[in-house]
Coordinates of C-alpha atoms in Angstrom, one line a residue:
X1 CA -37.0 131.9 122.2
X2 CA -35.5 133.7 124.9
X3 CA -34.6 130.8 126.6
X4 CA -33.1 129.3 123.6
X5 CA -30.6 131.7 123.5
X6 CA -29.9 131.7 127.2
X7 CA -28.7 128.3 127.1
X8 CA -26.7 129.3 124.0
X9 CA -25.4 132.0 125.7
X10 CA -24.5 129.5 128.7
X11 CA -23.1 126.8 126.3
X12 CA -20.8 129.1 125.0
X13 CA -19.0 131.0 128.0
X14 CA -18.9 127.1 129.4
X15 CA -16.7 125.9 126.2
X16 CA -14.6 128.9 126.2
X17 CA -14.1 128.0 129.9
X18 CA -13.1 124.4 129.1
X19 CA -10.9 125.9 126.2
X20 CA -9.4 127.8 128.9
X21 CA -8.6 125.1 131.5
X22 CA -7.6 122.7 128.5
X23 CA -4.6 124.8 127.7
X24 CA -3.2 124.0 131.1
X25 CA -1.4 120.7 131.4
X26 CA -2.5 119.9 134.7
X27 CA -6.1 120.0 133.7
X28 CA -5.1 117.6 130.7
X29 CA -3.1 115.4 133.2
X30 CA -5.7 115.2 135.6
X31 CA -8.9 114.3 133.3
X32 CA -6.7 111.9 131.4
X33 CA -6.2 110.0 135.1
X34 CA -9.7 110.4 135.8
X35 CA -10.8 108.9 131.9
X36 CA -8.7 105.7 132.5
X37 CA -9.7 105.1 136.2
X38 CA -13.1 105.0 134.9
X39 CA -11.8 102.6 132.3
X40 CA -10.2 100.1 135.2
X41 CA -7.2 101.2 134.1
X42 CA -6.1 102.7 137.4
X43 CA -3.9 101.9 140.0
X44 CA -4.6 98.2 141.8
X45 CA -6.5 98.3 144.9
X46 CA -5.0 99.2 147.9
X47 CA -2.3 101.3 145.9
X48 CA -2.0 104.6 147.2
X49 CA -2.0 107.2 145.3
X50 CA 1.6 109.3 145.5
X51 CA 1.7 113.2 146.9
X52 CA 2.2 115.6 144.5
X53 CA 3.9 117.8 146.5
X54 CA 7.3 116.3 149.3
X55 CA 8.2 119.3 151.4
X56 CA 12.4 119.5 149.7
X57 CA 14.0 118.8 152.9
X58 CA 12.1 115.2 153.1
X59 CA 14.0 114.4 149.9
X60 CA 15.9 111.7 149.6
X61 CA 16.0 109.5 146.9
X62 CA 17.5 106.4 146.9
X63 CA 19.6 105.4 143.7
X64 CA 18.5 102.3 141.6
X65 CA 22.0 101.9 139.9
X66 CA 24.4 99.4 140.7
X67 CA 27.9 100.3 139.8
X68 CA 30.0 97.7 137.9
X69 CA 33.1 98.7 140.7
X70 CA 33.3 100.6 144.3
X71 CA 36.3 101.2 145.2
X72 CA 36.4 102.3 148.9
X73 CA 39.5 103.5 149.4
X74 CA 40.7 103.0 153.1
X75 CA 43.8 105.4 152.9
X76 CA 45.5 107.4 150.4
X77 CA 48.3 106.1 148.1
X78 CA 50.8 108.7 149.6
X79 CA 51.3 111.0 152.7
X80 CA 49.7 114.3 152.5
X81 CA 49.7 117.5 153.6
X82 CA 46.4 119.1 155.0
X83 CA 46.6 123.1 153.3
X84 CA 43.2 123.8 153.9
X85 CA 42.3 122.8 157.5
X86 CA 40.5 124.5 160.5
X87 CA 40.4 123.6 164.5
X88 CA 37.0 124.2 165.4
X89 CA 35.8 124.3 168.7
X90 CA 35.4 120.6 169.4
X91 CA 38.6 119.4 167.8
X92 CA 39.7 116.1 168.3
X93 CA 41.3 115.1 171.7
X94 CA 44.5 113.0 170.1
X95 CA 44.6 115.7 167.3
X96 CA 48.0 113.9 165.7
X97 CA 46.6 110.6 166.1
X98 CA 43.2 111.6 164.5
X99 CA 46.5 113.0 161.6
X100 CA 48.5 109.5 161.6
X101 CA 44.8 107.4 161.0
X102 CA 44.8 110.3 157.7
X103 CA 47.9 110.1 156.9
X104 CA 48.4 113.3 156.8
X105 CA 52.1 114.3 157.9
X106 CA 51.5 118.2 158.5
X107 CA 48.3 120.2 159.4
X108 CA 47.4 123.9 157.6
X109 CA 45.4 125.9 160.7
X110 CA 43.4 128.9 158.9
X111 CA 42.8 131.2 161.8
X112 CA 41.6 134.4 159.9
X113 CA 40.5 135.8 163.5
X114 CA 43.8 135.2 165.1
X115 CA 44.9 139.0 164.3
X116 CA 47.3 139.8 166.7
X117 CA 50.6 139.0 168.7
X118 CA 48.4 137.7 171.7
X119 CA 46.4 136.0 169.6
X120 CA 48.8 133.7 167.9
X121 CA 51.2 133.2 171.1
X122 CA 47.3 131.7 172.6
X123 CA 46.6 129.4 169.9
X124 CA 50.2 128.3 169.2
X125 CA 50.5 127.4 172.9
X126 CA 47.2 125.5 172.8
X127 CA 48.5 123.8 169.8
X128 CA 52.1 123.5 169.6
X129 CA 53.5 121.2 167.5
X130 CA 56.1 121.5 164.3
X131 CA 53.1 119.6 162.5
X132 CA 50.6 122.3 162.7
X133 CA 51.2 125.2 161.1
X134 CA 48.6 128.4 161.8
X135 CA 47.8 130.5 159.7
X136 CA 46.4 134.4 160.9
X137 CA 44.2 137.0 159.0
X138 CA 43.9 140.7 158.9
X139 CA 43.1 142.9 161.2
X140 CA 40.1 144.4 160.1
X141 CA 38.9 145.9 163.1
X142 CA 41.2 148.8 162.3
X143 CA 39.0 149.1 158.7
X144 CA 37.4 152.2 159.6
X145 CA 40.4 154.2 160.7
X146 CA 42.1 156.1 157.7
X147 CA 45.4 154.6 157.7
X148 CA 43.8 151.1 157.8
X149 CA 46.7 149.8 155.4
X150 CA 49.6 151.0 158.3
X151 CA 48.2 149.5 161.3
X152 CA 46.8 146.1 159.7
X153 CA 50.4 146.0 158.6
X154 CA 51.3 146.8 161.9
X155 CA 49.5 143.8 163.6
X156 CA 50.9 140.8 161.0
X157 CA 54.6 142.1 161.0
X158 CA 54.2 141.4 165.2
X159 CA 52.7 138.1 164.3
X160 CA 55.3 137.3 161.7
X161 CA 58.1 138.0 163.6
X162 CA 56.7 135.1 165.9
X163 CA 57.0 132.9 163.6
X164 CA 53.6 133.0 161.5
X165 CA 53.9 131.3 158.0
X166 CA 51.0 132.6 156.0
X167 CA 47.8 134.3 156.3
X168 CA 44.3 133.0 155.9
X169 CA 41.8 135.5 153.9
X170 CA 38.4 134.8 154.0
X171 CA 35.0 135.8 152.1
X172 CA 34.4 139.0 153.8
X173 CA 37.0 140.7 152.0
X174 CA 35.2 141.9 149.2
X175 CA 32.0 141.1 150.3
X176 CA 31.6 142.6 153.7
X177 CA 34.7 144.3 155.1
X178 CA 34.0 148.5 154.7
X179 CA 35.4 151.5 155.6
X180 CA 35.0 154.5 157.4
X181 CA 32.6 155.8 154.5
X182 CA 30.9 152.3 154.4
X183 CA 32.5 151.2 150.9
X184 CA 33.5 148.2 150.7
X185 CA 37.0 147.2 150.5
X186 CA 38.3 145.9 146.9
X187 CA 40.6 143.0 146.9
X188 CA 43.3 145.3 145.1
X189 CA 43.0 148.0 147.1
X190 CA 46.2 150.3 146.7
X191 CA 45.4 151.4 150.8
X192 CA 45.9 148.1 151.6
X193 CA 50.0 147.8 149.9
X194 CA 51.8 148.4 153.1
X195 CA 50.0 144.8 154.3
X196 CA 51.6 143.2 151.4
X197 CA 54.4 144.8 152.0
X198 CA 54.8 143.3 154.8
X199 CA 53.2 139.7 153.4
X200 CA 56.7 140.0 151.0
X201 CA 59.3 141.2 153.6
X202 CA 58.4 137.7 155.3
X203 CA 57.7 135.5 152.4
X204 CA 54.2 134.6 154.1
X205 CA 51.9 132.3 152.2
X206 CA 48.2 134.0 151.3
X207 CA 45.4 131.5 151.1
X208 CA 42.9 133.0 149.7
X209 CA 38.9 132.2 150.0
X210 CA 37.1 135.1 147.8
X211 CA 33.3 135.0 146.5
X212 CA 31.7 131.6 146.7
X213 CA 30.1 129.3 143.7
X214 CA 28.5 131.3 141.3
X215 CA 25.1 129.6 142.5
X216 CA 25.3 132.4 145.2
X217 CA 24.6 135.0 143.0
X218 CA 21.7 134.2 141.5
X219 CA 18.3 134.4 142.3
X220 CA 16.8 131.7 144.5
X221 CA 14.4 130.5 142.5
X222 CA 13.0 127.4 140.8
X223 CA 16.2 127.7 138.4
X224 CA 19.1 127.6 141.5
X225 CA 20.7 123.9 141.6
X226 CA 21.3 124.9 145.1
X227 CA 18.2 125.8 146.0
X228 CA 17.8 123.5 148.8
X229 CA 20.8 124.9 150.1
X230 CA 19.3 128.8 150.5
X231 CA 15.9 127.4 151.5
X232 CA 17.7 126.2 154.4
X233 CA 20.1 129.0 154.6
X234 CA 18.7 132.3 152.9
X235 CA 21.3 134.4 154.7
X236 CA 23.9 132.3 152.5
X237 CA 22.8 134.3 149.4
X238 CA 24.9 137.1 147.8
X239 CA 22.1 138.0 145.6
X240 CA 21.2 141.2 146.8
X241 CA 21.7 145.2 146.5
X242 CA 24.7 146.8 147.2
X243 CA 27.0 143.5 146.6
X244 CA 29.4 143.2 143.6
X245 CA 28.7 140.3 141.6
X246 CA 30.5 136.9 141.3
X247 CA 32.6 137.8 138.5
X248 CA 33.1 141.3 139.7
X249 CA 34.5 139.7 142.6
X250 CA 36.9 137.3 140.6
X251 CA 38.1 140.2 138.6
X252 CA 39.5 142.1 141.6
X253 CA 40.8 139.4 142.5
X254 CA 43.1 138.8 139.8
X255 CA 43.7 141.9 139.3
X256 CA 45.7 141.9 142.9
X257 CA 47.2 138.4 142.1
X258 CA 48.6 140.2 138.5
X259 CA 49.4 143.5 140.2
X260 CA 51.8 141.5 143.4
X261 CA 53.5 139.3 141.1
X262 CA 56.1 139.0 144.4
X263 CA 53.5 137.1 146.6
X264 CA 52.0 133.4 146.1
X265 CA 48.8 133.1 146.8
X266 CA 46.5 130.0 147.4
X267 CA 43.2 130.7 145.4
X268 CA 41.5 128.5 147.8
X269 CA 38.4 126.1 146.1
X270 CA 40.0 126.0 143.1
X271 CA 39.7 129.6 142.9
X272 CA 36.5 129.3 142.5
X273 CA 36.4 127.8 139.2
X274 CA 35.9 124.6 139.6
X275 CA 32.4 124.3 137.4
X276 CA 34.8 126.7 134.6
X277 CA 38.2 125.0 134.0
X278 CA 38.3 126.8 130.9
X279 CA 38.6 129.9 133.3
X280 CA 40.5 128.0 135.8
X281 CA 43.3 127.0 133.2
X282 CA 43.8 130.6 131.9
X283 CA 44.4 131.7 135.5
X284 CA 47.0 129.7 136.1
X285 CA 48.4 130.8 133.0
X286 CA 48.2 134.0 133.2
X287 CA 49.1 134.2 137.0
X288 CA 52.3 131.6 138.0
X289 CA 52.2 133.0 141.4
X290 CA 48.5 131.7 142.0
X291 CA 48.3 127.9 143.2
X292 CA 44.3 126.0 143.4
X293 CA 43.7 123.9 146.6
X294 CA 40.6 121.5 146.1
X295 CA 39.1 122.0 149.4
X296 CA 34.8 121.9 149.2
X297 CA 35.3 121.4 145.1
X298 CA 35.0 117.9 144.6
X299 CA 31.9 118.1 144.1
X300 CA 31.7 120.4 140.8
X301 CA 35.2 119.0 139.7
X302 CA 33.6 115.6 139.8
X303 CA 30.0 116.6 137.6
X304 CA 32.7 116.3 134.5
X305 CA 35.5 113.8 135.9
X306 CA 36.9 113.5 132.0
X307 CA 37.6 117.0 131.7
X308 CA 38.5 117.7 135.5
X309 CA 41.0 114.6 135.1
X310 CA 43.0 116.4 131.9
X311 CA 43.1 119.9 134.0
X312 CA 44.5 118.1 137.1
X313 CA 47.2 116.0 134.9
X314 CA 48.2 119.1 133.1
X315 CA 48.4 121.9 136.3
X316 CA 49.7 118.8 139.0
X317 CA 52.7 120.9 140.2
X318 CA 49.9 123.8 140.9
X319 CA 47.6 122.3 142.6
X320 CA 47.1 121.3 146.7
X321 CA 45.0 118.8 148.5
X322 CA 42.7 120.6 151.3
X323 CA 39.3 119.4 152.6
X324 CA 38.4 122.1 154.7
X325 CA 38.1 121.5 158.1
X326 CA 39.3 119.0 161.0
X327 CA 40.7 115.6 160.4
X328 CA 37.1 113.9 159.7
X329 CA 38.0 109.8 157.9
X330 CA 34.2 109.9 156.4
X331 CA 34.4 113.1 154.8
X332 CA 38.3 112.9 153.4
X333 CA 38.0 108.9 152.4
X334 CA 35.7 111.0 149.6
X335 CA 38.4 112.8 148.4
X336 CA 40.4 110.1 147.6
X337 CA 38.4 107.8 146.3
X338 CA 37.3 111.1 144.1
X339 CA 41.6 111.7 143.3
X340 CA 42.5 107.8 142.8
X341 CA 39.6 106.2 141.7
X342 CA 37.4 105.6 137.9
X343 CA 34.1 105.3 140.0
X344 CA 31.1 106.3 138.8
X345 CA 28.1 108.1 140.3
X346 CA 29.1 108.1 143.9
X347 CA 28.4 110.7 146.8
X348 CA 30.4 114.0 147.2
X349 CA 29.5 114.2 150.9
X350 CA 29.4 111.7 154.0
X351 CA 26.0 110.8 155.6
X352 CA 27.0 113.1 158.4
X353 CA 26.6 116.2 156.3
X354 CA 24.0 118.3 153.9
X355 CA 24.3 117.9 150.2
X356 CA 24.5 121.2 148.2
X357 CA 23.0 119.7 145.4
X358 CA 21.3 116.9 143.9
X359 CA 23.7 115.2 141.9
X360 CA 26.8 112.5 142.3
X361 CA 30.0 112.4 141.4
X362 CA 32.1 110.4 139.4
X363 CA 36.4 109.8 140.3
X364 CA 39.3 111.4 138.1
X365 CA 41.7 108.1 138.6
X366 CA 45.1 110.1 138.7
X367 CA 48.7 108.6 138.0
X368 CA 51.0 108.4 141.3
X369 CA 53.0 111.2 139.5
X370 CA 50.1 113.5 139.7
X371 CA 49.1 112.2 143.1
X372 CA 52.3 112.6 144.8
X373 CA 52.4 116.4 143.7
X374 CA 49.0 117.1 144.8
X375 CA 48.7 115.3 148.1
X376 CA 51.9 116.8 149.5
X377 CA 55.3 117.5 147.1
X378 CA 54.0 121.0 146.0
X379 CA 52.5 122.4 149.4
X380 CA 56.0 120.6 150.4
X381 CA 57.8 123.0 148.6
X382 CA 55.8 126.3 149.1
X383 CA 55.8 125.5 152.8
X384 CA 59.9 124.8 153.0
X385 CA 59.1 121.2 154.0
X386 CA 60.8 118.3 154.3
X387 CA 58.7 115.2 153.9

């Protein structure tokens, strides 16, 4: 008898332990496999059997589709004009020529670390022709000081009087730039007015780079779409104490761009809207000093190329062509198949570079009238051009 009801007792914690493991899928997965290889349903011989688990960075999976048309668009319709550009360290040696095979007329240098007089006369001397135009930043080694506002305005009315046309203003501002009581710095600042002040007495272009995609903000988890991006690159990630959020960080922003209606700014990557245009269009709206490059945007513009092809027809005059970086024919052949092509489904990036996400893109096929604005007739005219 009292074995009887041993093995009862041992039947029952063994079904409520099959109970247990049924409710998980795997379990269900795996014993449904294991049923139908028993059957001679399984895989043929000498098939093996795929890994579960492919370490993200081995990752690369080739496409299956075959688009009904691929453009490959060899040079742009029009000239253009490069507003969002930067000479790295290795630039290239015929840096015009490396311009004429892009067709671009007139080359955008953002230099946020040139901060000074001597560091302007340097790079203009290193790169002196009336095609390049450099752009400086603010001083913010003087952050800590209490009249940080004089002396950074100071430093860019040297500059300026040298002939400086605009001012580059990157991430850090906002994000990382503190002072002397280790608070960070808001974009509208009232400490910082005498800089503007000084941004106005010149008419100096601001191109402005503030937060990053909202992507940065969150948690890296199994929910990121960039995720492989911060696995590589954890330092990347504004998702930590003691940071203002993403759209803390827009608001200050347009809160400066309403509150100096007498500067125009360059809200650089689409002012960091691009995967909003609803919020992209009522910025422009509500701020007609406030112009969107594209640089680094194509590819959340082109996740939705309906809806990003209506916003760029109706803001053309406000918007500016930029890739972000040196002249570089694999990455910026991209953008204009992106700008001047219906393609479907294509890459965002050149084999040369990381993706930031696992998706394609699909182009906007704009009307000359449009394209002429956007590759150079409006940075034309903010820039006193003549093309």
């Amino acid at each position: 008898m009292n074995r009887l009801k041993t093995a009862f007792k041992i039947l029952f914690i063994i079904s409520w332990v099959c109970l247990f493991l049924w409710s998980f899928r795997s379990v269900r997965v795996r014993l449904y496999e294991t049923v139908i290889w028993a059957l001679g349903y399984g895989l043929a011989p000498g098939t093996s059997t795929p890994k579960e688990f492919i370490e993200l960075s081995s990752f690369h999976p080739v496409s299956m589709l075959k688009p009904v048309q691929e453009n490959f668009v060899k040079e742009p319709v029009f000239d253009t004009i490069e507003i969002h550009g930067h000479i790295f360290r290795d630039p290239p040696k015929d840096f015009l020529g490396a311009m004429d095979k892009l067709r671009s007329k007139y080359f955008i240098n953002l230099s946020l670390q040139t901060v000074t007089a001597s560091d302007y006369l340097t790079l203009r001397k290193k790169f002196n022709s009336e095609r390049i135009f450099h752009f400086v930043g603010f001083n913010w080694k003087h952050s800590k000081d209490e009249n940080f506002g004089s002396l950074m305005a100071k430093d860019l009315e040297e500059i300026a009087k040298l002939g400086a046309r605009g001012i580059k203003l990157w991430k850090n501002f906002g994000l990382m730039v503190r002072d002397k009581n280790d608070k960070l710095i808001q974009l509208d600042d009232q400490r910082l007015d005498p800089v503007w002040d000084v941004v106005v007495k010149y008419n100096l272009l601001v191109c402005m780079h503030t937060a990053d995609p909202p992507a940065f903000f969150k948690p890296l988890d199994e929910k990121n779409e960039r995720f492989e991006e911060f696995a590589k690159h954890t330092s990347w990630s504004f998702y930590r104490d003691g940071l203002p959020s993403f759209d803390d960080l827009i608001e200050q922003r347009n809160r400066l761009f309403q509150k100096r209606r007498d500067i125009t700014f360059v809200a650089q990557h689409f002012g960091e809207s691009a995967h909003d245009l609803k919020r992209a269009g009522e910025i422009l709206e509500k701020n007609p000093n406030v112009y969107f490059d594209i640089a680094q945007r194509i590819d959340e513009l082109g996740r939705q190329p309906r809806a990003a092809r209506k916003f760029f027809i109706k803001w053309q005059d406000r918007l500016l062509f930029g890739t972000d970086g040196l002249p570089d024919y694999e990455k910026i052949k991209i953008y204009w198949r992106f700008l001047e092509t219906d393609d479907e489904y294509f890459d965002y990036y050149p084999p040369s570079k990381p993706r930031k996400g696992f998706w394609k893109i699909s182009g906007i096929h704009l009307p000359k009238e449009a394209l002429r604005k956007i590759y150079y007739e409006n940075a034309a005219k903010l820039l006193g051009i003549k093309m």
